Short mmCIF file of C-alpha atoms in Angstrom, two decimals:
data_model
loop_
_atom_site.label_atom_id
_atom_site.label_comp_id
_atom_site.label_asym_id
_atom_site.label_seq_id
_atom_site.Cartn_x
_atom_site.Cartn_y
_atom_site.Cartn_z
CA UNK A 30 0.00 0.00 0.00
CA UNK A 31 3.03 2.55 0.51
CA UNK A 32 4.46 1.59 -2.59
CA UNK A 33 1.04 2.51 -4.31
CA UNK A 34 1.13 5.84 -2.65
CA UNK A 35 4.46 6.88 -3.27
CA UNK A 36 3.97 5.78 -7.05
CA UNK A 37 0.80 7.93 -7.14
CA UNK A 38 2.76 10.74 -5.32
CA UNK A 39 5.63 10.21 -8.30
CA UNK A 40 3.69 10.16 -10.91
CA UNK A 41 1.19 13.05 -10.26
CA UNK A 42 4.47 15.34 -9.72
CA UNK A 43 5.63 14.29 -12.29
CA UNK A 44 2.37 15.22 -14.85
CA UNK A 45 2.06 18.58 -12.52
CA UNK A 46 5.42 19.50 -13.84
CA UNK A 47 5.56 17.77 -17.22
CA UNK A 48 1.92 20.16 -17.74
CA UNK A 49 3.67 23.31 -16.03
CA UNK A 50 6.31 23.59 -18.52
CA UNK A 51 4.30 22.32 -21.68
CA UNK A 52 1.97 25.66 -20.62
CA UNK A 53 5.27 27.56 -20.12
CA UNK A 54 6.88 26.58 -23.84
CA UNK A 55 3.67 27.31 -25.35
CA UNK A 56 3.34 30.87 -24.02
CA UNK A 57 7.03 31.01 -24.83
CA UNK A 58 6.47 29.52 -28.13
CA UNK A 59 3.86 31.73 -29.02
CA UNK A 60 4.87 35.47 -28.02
CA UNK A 61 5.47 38.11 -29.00
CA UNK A 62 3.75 37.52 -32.23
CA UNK A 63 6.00 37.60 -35.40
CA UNK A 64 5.27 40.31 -38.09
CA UNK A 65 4.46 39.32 -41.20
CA UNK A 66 6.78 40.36 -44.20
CA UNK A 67 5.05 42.06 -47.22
CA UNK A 68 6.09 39.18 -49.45
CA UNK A 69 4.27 36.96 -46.61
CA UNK A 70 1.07 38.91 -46.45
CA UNK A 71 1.20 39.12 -50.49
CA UNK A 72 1.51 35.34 -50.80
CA UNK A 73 -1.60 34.95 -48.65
CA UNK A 74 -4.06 37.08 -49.90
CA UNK A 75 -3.02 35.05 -53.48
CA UNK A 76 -3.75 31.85 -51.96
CA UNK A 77 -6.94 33.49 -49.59
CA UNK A 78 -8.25 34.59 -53.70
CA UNK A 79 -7.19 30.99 -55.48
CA UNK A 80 -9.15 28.79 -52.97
CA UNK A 81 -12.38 31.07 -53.41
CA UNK A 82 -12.05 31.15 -57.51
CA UNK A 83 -14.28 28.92 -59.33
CA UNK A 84 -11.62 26.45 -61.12
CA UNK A 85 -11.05 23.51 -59.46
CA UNK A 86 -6.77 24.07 -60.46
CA UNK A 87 -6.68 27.66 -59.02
CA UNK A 88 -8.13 25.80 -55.60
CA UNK A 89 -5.40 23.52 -55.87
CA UNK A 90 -2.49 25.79 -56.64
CA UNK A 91 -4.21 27.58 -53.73
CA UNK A 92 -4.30 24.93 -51.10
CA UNK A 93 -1.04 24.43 -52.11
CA UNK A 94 0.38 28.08 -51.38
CA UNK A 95 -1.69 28.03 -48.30
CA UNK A 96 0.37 25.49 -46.88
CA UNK A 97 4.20 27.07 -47.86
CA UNK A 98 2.63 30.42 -46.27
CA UNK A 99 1.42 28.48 -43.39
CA UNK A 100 4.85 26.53 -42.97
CA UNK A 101 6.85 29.97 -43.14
CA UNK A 102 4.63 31.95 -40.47
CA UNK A 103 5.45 28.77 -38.42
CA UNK A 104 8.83 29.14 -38.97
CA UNK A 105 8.91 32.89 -38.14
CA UNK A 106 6.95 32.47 -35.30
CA UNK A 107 9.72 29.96 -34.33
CA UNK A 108 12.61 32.26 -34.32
CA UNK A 109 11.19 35.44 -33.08
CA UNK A 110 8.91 34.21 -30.22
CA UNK A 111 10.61 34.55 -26.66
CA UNK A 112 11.46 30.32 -26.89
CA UNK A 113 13.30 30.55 -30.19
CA UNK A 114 15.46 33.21 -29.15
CA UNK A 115 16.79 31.36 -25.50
CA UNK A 116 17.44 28.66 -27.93
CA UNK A 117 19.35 31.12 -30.09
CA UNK A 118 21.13 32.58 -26.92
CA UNK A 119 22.45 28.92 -25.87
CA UNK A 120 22.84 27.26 -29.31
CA UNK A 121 26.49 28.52 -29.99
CA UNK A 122 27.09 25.58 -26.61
CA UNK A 123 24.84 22.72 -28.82
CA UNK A 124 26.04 23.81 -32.05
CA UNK A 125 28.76 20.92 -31.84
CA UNK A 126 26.18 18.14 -31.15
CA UNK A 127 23.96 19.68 -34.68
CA UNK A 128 21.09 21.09 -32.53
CA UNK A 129 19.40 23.69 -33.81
CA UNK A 130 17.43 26.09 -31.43
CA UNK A 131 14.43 23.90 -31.93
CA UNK A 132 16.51 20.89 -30.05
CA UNK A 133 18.61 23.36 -27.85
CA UNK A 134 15.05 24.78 -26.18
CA UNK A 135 14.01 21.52 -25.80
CA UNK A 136 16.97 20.15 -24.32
CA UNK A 137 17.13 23.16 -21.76
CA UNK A 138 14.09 22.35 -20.41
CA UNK A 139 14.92 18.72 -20.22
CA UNK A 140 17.23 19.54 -17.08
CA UNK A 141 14.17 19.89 -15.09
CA UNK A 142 12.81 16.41 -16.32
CA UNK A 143 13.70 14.71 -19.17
CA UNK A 144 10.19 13.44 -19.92
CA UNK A 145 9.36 16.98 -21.37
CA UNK A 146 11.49 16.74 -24.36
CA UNK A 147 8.83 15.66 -26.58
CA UNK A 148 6.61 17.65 -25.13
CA UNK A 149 8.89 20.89 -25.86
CA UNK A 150 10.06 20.23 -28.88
CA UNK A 151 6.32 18.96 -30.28
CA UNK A 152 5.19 22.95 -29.03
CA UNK A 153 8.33 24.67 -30.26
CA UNK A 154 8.08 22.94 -33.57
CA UNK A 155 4.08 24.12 -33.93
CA UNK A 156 3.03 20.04 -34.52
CA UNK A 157 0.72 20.42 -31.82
CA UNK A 158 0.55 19.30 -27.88
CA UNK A 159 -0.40 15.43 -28.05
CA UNK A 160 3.07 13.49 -28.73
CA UNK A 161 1.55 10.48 -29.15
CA UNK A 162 -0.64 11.21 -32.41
CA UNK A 163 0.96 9.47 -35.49
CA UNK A 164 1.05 12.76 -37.53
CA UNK A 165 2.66 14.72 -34.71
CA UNK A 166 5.65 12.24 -34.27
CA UNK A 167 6.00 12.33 -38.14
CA UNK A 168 6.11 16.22 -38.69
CA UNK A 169 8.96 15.82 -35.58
CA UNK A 170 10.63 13.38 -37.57
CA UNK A 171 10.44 15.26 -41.19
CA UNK A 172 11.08 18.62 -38.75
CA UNK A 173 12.51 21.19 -41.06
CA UNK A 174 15.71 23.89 -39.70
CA UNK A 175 15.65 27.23 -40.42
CA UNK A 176 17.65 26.83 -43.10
CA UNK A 177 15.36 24.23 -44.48
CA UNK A 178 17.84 21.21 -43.87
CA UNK A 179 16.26 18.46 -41.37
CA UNK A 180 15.84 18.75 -37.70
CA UNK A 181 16.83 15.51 -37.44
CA UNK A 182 19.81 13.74 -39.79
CA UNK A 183 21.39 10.63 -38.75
CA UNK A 184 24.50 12.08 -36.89
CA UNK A 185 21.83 14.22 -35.04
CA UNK A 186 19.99 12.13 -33.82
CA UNK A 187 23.00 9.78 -32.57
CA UNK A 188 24.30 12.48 -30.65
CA UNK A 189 21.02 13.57 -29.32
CA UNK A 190 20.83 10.04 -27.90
CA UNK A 191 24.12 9.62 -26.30
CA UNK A 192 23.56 13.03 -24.64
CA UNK A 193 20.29 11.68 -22.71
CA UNK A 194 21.78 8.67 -22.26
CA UNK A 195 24.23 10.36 -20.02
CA UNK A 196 23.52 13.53 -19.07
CA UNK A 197 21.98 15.21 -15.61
CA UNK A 198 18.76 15.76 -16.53
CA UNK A 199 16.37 15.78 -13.72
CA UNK A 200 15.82 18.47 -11.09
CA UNK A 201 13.88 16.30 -8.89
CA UNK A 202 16.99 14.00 -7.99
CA UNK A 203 19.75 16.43 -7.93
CA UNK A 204 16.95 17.82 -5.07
CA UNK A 205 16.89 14.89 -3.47
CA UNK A 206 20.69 14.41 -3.70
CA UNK A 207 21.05 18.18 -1.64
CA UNK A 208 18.84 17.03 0.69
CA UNK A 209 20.65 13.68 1.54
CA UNK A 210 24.26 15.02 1.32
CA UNK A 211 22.90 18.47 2.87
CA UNK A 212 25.16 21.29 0.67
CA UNK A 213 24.31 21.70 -2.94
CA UNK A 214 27.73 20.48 -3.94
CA UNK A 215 27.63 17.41 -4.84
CA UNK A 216 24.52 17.48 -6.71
CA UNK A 217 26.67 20.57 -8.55
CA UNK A 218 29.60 18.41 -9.28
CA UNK A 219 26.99 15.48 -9.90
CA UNK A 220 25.54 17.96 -12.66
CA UNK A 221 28.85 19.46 -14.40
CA UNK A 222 29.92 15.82 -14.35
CA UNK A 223 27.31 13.90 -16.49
CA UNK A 224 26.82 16.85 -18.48
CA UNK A 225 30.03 17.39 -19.30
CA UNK A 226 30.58 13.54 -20.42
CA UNK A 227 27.43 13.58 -22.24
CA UNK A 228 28.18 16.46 -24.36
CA UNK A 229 32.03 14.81 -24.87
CA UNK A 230 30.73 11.39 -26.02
CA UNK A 231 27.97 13.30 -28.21
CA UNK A 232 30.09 15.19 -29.87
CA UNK A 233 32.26 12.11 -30.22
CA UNK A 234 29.26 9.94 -31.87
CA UNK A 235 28.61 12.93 -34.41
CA UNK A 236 31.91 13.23 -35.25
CA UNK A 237 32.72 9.71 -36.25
CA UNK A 238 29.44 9.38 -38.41
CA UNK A 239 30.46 12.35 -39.99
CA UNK A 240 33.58 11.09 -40.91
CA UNK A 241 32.66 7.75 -42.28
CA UNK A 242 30.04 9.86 -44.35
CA UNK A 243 27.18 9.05 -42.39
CA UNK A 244 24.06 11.72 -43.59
#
């Protein structure tokens, strides 16, 4: 019966703080709102006029602008809302590993638990807030840069693997570490430890598929 309750206690923490932050990255995500260029605005009252002609091509070649607009607003939004520029502020540090600021947000807020990973980077991306629909984890895993190049390439991913696998990434325990040990530094050198290996051996990975050609 303990063990029930302390599972309970676990795992309703955990949600509290797995929703928290989700809330968080999406107000993050979504201010201030980007401007739209002229070009932008131009290209959408083209496609707002093609969908409403009477042709059944102009519709199409409508529909079909509607999305590029819609995928470049999305982008914009990315990289001027307050999330995309922390990411751009601590990306120069991930830039080794291949993470854009897409994966650096997400992997910043990962240090509090590393469960909200998905979570971030499904918000931050703009494929939605439920992780676990099909379409969702497939616009994550056809994720588009900046620069247009995937979000996710081989030695990417690799490294973004052996970093987790590794790395300090949950608030909760170095907590619970300061409280056992009483002084905050061991869960400090626990931290700069892990984290330090982690971003080593990812680096490491990425390098060597990079060098044996790996794309």
């Amino acid at each position: 019966l303990e063990f029930r309750r302390v599972l309970f206690r676990s795992l309703r923490n955990a949600g509290t703080v797995i929703l928290a932050i989700c809330v968080a990255m999406w107000w993050l995500s979504a201010y201030p709102k980007a401007t739209p260029t002229p070009d932008l605005m131009a290209r959408q009252a083209e496609a707002t006029r093609l969908r409403q002609g009477p042709r059944l091509e102009d519709i199409a070649r409508g529909a079909e602008l509607q999305v590029q607009v819609d995928h470049e607003s999305a982008r914009a939004q990315q990289l001027q809302s307050f999330a995309g520029r922390l990411g751009q502020v601590a990306q120069p540090v991930f830039a080794p590993l291949g993470f854009d600021h897409q994966l650096t947000v997400a992997t910043l807020t990962s240090f509090l638990a590393r469960e909200v990973f998905v979570s971030t980077l499904t918000v931050v991306n703009g494929a939605g807030r439920d992780a676990d629909q099909p379409q969702v984890i497939d616009r994550i895993a056809h994720g588009r840069r900046a620069d247009g190049s995937p979000l996710l390439d081989v030695p990417t991913a690799a490294a973004l693997l052996v970093y987790f696998t590794l790395a300090m990434q949950c608030l909760p325990t170095m907590a619970l570490v300061r409280r056992e040990t009483g002084s905050w530094k061991w869960p400090a050198l626990q931290f700069a430890w892990m984290s330090g290996l982690a971003w080593t051996l990812a680096f490491a990975t990425r390098s060597i598929l990079l060098l044996a050609g790996v794309a």
